[in-house]
Coordinates of C-alpha atoms in Angstrom, one line a residue:
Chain A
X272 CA 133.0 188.8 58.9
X273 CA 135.3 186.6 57.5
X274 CA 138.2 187.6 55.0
X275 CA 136.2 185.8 52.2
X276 CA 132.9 187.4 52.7
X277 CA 135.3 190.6 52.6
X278 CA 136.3 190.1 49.2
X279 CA 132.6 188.9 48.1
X280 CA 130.9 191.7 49.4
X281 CA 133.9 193.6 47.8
X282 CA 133.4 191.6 44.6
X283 CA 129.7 192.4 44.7
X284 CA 130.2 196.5 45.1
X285 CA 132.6 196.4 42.2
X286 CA 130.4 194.3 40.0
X287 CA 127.6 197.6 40.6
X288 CA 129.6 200.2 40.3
X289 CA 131.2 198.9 37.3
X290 CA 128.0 198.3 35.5
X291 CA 127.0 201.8 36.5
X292 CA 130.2 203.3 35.2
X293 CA 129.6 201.7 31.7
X294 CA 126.0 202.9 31.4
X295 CA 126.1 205.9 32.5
X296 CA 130.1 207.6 31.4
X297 CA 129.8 210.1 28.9
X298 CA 132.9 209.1 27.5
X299 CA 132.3 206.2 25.5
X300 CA 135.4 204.8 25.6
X301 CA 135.9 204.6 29.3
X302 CA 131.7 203.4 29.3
X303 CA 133.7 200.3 27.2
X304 CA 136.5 199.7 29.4
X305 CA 134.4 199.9 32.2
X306 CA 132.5 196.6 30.2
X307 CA 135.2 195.0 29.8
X308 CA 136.2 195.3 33.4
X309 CA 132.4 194.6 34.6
X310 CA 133.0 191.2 32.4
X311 CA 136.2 190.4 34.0
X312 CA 134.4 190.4 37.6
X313 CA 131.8 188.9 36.8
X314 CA 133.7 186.0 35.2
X315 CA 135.6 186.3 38.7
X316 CA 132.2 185.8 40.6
X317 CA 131.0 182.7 38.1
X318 CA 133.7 181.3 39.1
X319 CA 133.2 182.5 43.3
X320 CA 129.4 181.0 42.7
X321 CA 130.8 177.8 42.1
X322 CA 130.1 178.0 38.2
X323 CA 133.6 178.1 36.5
X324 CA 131.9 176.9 33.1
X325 CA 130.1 180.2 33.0
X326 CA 133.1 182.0 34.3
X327 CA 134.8 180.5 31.6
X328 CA 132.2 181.8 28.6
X329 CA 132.1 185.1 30.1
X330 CA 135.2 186.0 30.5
X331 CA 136.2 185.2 26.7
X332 CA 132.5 186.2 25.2
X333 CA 130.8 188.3 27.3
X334 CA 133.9 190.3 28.0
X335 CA 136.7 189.7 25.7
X336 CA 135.1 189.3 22.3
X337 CA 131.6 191.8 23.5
X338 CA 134.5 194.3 24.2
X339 CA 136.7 193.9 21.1
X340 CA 132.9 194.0 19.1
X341 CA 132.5 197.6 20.6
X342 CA 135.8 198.7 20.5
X343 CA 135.5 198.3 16.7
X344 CA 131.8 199.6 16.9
X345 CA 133.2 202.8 18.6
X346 CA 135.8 203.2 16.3
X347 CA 133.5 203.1 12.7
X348 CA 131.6 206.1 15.1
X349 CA 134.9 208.2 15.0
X350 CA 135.8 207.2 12.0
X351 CA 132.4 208.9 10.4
X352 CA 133.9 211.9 12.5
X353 CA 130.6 212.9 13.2
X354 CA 130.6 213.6 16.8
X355 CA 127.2 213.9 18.7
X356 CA 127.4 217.0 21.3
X357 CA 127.5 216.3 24.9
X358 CA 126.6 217.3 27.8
X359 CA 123.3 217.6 29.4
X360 CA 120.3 217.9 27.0
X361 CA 116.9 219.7 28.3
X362 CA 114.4 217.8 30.3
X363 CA 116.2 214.6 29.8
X364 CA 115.6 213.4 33.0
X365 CA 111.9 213.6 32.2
X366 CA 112.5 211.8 29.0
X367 CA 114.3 208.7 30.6
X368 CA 111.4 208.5 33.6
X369 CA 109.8 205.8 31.7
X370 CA 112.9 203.7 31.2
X371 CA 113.6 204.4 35.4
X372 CA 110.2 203.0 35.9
X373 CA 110.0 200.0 33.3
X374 CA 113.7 198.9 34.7
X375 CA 112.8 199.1 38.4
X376 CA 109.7 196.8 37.4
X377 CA 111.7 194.3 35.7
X378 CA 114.4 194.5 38.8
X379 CA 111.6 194.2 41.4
X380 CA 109.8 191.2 39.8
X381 CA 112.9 189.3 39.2
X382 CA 114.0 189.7 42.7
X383 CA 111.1 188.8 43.7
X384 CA 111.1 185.7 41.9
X385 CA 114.5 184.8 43.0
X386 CA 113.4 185.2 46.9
X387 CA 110.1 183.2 46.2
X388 CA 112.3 180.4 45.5
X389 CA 112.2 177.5 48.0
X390 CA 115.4 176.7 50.1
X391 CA 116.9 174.6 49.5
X392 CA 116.4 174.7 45.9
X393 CA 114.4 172.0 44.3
X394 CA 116.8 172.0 41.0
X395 CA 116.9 169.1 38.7
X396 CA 119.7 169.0 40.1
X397 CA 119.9 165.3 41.2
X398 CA 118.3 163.9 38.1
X399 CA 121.1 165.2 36.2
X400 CA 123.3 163.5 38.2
X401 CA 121.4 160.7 38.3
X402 CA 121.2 160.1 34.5
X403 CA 125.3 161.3 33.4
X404 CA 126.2 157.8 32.6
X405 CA 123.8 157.1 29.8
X406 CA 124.6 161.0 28.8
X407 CA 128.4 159.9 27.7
X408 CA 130.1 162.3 29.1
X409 CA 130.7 163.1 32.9
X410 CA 130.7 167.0 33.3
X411 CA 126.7 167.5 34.0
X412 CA 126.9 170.9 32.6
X413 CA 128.0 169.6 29.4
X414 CA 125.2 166.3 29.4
X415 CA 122.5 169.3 30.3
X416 CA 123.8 171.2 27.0
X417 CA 124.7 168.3 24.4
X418 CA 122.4 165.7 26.1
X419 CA 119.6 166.8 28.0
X420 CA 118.5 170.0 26.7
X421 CA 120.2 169.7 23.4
X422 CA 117.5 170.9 21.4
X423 CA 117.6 174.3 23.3
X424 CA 121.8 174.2 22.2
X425 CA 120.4 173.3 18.5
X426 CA 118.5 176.4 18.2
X427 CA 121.0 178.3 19.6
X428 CA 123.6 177.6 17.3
X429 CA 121.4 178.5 14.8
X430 CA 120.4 182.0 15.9
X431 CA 124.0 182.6 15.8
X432 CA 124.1 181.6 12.5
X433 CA 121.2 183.9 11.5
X434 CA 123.2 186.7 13.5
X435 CA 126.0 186.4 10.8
X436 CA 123.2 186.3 7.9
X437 CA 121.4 189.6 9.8
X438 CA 125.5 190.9 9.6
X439 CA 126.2 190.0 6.1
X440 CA 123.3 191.5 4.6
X441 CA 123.6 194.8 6.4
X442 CA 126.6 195.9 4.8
X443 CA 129.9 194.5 2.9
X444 CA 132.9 194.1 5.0
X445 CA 134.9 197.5 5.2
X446 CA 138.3 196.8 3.3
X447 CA 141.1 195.1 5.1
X448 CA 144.3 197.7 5.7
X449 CA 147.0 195.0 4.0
X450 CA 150.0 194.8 6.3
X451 CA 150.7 194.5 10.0
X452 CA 150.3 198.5 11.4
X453 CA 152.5 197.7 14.4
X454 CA 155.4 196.1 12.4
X455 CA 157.4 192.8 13.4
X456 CA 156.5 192.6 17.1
X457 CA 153.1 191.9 16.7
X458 CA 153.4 189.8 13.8
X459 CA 156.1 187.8 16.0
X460 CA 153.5 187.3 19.0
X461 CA 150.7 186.4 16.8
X462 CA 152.9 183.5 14.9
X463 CA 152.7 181.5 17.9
X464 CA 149.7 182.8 19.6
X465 CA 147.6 181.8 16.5
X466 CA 148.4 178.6 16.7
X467 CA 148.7 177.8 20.4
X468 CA 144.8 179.9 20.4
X469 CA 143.8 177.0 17.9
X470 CA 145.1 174.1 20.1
X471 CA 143.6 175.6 22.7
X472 CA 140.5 176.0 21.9
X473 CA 140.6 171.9 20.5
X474 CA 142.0 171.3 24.2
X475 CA 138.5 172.9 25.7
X476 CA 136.0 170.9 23.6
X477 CA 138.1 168.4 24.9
X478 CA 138.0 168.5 28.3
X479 CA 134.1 169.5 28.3
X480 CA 133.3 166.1 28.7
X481 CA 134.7 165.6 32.1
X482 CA 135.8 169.1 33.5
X483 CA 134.6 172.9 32.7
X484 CA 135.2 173.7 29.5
X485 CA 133.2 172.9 25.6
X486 CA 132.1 174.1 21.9
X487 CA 131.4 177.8 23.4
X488 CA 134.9 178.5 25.4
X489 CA 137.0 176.6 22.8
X490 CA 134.8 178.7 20.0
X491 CA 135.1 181.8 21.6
X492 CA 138.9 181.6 21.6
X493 CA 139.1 180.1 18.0
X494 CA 136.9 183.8 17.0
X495 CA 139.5 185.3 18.8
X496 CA 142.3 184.1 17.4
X497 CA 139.9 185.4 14.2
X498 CA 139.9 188.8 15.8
X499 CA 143.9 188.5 16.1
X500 CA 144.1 188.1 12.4
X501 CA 142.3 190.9 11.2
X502 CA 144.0 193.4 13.9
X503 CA 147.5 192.5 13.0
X504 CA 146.4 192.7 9.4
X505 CA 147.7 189.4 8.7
X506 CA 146.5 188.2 5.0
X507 CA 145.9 184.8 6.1
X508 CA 142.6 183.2 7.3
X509 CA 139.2 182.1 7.1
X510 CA 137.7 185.8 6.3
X511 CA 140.1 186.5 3.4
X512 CA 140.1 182.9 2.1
X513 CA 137.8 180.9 -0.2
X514 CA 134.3 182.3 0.3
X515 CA 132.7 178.7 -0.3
X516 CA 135.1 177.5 2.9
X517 CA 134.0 180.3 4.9
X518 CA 130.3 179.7 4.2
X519 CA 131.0 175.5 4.8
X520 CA 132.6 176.6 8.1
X521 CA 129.3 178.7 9.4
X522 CA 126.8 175.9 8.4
X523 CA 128.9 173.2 9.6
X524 CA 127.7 173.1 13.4
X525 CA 123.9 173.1 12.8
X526 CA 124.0 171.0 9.5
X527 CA 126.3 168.3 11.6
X528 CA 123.6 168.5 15.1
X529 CA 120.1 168.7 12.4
X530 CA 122.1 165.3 11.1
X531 CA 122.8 163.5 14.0
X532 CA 119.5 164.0 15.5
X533 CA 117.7 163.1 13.1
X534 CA 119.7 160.0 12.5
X535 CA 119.1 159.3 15.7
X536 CA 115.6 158.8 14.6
X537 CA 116.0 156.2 11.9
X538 CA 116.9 153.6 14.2
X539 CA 113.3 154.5 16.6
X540 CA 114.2 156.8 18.6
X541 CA 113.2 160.6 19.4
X542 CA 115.2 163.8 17.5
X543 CA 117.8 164.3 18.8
X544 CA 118.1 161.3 21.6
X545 CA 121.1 159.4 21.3
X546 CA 121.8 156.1 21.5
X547 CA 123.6 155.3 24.9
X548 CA 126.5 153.6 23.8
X549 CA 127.3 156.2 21.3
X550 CA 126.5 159.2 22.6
X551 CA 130.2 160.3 23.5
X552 CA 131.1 160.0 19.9
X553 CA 128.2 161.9 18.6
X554 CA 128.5 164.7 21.5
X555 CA 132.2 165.2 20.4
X556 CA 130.9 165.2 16.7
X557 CA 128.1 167.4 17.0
X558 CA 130.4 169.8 19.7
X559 CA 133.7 169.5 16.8
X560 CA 131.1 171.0 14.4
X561 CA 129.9 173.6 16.8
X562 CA 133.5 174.7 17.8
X563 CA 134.7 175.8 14.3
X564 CA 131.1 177.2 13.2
X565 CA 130.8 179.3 16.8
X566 CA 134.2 180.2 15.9
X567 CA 134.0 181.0 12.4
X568 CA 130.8 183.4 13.5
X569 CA 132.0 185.6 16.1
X570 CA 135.0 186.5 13.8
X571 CA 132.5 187.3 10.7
X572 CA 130.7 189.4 13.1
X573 CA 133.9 191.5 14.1
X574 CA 134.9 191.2 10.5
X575 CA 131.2 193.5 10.5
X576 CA 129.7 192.7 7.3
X577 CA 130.0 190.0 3.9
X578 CA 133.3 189.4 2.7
X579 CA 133.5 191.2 -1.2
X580 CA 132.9 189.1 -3.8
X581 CA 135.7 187.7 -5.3
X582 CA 137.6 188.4 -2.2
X583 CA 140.5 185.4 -2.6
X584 CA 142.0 188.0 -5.5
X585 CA 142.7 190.7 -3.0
X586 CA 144.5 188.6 -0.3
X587 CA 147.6 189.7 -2.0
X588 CA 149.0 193.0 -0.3
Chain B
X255 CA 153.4 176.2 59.1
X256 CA 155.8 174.1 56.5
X257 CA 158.9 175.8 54.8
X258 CA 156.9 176.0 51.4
X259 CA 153.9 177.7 52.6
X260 CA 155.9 180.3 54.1
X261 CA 158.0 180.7 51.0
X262 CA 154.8 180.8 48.8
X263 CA 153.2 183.6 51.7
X264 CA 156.8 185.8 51.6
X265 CA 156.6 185.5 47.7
X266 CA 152.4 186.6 47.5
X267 CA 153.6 189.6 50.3
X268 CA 156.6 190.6 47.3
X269 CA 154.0 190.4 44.7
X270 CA 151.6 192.7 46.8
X271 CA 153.9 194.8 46.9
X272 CA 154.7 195.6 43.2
X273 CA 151.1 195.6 42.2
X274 CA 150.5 197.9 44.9
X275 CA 153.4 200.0 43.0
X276 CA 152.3 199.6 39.8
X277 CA 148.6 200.8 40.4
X278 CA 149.9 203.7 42.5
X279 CA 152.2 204.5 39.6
X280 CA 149.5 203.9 37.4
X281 CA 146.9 206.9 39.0
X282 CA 149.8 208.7 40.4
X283 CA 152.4 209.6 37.5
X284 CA 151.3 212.5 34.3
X285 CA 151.7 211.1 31.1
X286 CA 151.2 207.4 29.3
X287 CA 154.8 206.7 28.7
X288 CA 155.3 206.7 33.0
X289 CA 152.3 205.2 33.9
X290 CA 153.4 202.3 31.0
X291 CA 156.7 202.2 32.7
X292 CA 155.4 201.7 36.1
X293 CA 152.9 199.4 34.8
X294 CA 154.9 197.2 32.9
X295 CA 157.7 196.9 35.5
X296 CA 155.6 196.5 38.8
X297 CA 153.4 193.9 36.8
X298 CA 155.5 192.2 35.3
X299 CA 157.5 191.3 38.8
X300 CA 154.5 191.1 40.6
X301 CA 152.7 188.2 38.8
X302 CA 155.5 186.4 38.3
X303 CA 155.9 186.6 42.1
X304 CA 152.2 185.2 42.2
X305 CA 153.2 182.1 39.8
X306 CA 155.8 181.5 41.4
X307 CA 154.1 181.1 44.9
X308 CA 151.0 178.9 43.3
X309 CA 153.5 176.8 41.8
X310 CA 155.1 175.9 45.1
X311 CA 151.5 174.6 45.8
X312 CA 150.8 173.0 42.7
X313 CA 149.9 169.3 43.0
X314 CA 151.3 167.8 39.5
X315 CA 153.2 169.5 37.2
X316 CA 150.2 169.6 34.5
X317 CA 148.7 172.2 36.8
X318 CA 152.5 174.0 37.0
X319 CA 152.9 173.5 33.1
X320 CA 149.5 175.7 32.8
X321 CA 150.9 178.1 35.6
X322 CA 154.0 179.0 33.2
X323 CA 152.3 178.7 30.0
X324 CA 150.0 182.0 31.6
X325 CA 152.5 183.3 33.0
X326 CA 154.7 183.7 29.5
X327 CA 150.9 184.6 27.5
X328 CA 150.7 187.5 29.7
X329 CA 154.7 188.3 29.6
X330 CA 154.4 188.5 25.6
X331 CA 151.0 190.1 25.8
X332 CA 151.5 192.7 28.1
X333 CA 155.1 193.2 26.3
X334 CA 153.3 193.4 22.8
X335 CA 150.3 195.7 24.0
X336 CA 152.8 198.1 26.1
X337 CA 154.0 198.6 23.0
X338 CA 151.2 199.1 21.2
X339 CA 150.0 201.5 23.1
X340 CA 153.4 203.6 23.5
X341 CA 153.7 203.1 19.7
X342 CA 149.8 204.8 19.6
X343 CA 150.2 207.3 21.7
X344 CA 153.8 208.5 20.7
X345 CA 151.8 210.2 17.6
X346 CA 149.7 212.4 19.9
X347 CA 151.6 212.6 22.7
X348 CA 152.1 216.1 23.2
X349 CA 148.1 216.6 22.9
X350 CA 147.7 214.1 25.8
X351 CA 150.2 215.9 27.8
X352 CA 147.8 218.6 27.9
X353 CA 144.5 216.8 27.9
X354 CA 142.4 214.5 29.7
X355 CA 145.2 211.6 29.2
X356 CA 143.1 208.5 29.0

């Protein structure tokens, strides 16, 4: 065994016993480090699998801004102070037999599925490769998600714009604590990690064209620069500005891809299928739209609910 | 083996060594406050030891600019959360010297 499949195999442990830790520790908090941690490693073997644009979205959604969602989940719980008992409950091993069952099913027939599979792997993998020039960009994962299959991106940039309706018509936001809580050294590290968050972000829809990167990992750390904001309790930003900006922002990404593909139709052709000597532009279009709307969305939905009405008058401390 | 690999290797074997401090100091010593100070100190040290030792290997400097660029984000963010979390727990300190000390 080489020193590589050492640390794979090693990789692979931690990823199980991590994802045990967080489902089954009774302490909830350690349950949500233990997330965070199983997000981290996982991001780690994305990136081992040869799949850095995946490592990329999971380490800043499925782990960074997943875990700051439950962080802020867990604390609402505590702040209700309404403690469930715990411990062991009677006959709840009995109780969670079905659950056992169903999810050693599911595990069976997926791995079956993924042994069935022929190997080598008859992937459309050549075709995409085959077809990147008329795509307009060069990074295949990016032509398979703006170019290919962009109707599957479409619909999901609009289920996470019906997440942030389903959010804001649960509940109204819970008031924002005016001031920073942790007092100038915070505030000094999110002056310039705001900003360089933003650029960053612009810098990864960017370089999706021709290198891992796009809308998702550049909109994940724009919502997490959103996230930064309402931590350090700054009185600045999209959530406590002009509703009708806010609201722009959200729509923006599937108002600006419904657009383009149907003007792609006036001129003959299908929804959503580019013209070839264009289709660089429109990506970037369609992808600068998605950024600030992804953005915009997984802030609102750690913001947890509308914004008041009439919430400009309050940004005042 | 060239004169920068084995500077980049003695530099990687420096850094092992203070992460291997830091997470001993992290499981080993009682309270928040110590296991911060070990923390901060052995991490600090030890991944600067890491950038440093990529850097010698780094082809252009776009790839070094990114290398420093991380390595001051986590500087200021591990500074800034350090002190968050002393700041936190300085309030209920005394409880967590008795208790479960999470």
């Amino acid at each position: 065994m080489t020193i590589v499949q050492l640390f794979d195999a090693l990789l692979a442990l931690l990823l199980l016993w991590l994802a045990w830790r967080a489902v089954t520790d009774a302490v909830l908090f350690r349950a949500v480090v233990s997330f965070v941690a199983l997000g981290l490693v996982l991001a780690l073997t994305w990136f081992r699998l040869q799949a850095p644009d995946l490592a990329l979205a999971e380490a800043a959604v499925g782990s960074g801004l997943t875990g700051a969602l439950m962080l802020a989940a867990l604390r609402r719980r505590s702040d209700r102070s309404s403690p469930t008992p715990e411990g062991p409950v009677k006959g709840a091993a009995l109780r969670q037999l079905p659950g056992w069952v169903l999810a050693f099913v599911i595990f069976g027939a997926l791995s079956w599925a993924v042994l069935s599979l022929p190997i080598p792997a008859q992937g459309l993998t050549e075709e995409a490769h085959a077809s990147l020039e008329k795509s307009g960009v060069t990074n295949p994962v990016t032509a398979v998600l703006l170019n290919y299959r962009s109707y599957d991106t479409l619909l999901e940039i609009g289920v996470l714009l019906l997440a942030v309706v389903a959010v804001w018509s649960l509940r109204v936001a819970p008031r924002l604590r005016p001031g920073s809580p942790s007092g100038p050294l915070l505030e000094g590290l999110l002056r310039f990690l705001i900003p360089l968050l933003i650029i960053t972000g612009g810098y990864l829809l960017w370089i999706g064209a021709f290198a891992p990167g796009g809308a998702f990992q550049g909109g994940a750390l724009l919502g997490g620069a959103c996230v930064l904001v309402l931590l350090g309790g700054l009185t600045v930003g999209p959530m406590t500005g002009r509703i009708v900006l806010l609201r722009t922002g959200l729509w923006a990404g599937l108002a600006v891809f419904i657009a383009v593909g149907l003007g792609a139709m006036t001129s003959d052709r299908w929804f959503l299928e580019y013209p070839v000597e264009r289709a660089k532009l429109l990506i970037l279009l369609i992808e600068t739209a998605a950024l600030i709307s992804i953005g915009l969305t997984l802030g609102c939905l750690f913001y947890g609910g509308r914004p008041e009405s009439g919430s400009s008058d309050r940004s005042s401390p | 083996m060239s004169p920068v690999d084995a500077l980049s290797t003695l530099l990687l074997a420096v850094s092992l060594f203070f992460f291997t401090a830091g997470t001993i100091g992290l499981v080993r010593l009682p309270d928040v406050h110590s296991r911060l100070h070990a923390l901060t100190k052995a991490d600090n040290v030890g991944l600067g030891c890491v950038v440093l030792a990529v850097l010698l290997q780094a082809s252009d400097w776009t790839e070094g600019f990114k290398l420093v660029l991380i390595w001051f984000l986590v500087l200021a963010a591990a500074t800034n959360v350090s002190f968050l979390i002393a700041g936190g727990t300085g309030k209920r300190d005394h409880d967590d010297r008795e208790g479960d000390g999470r």
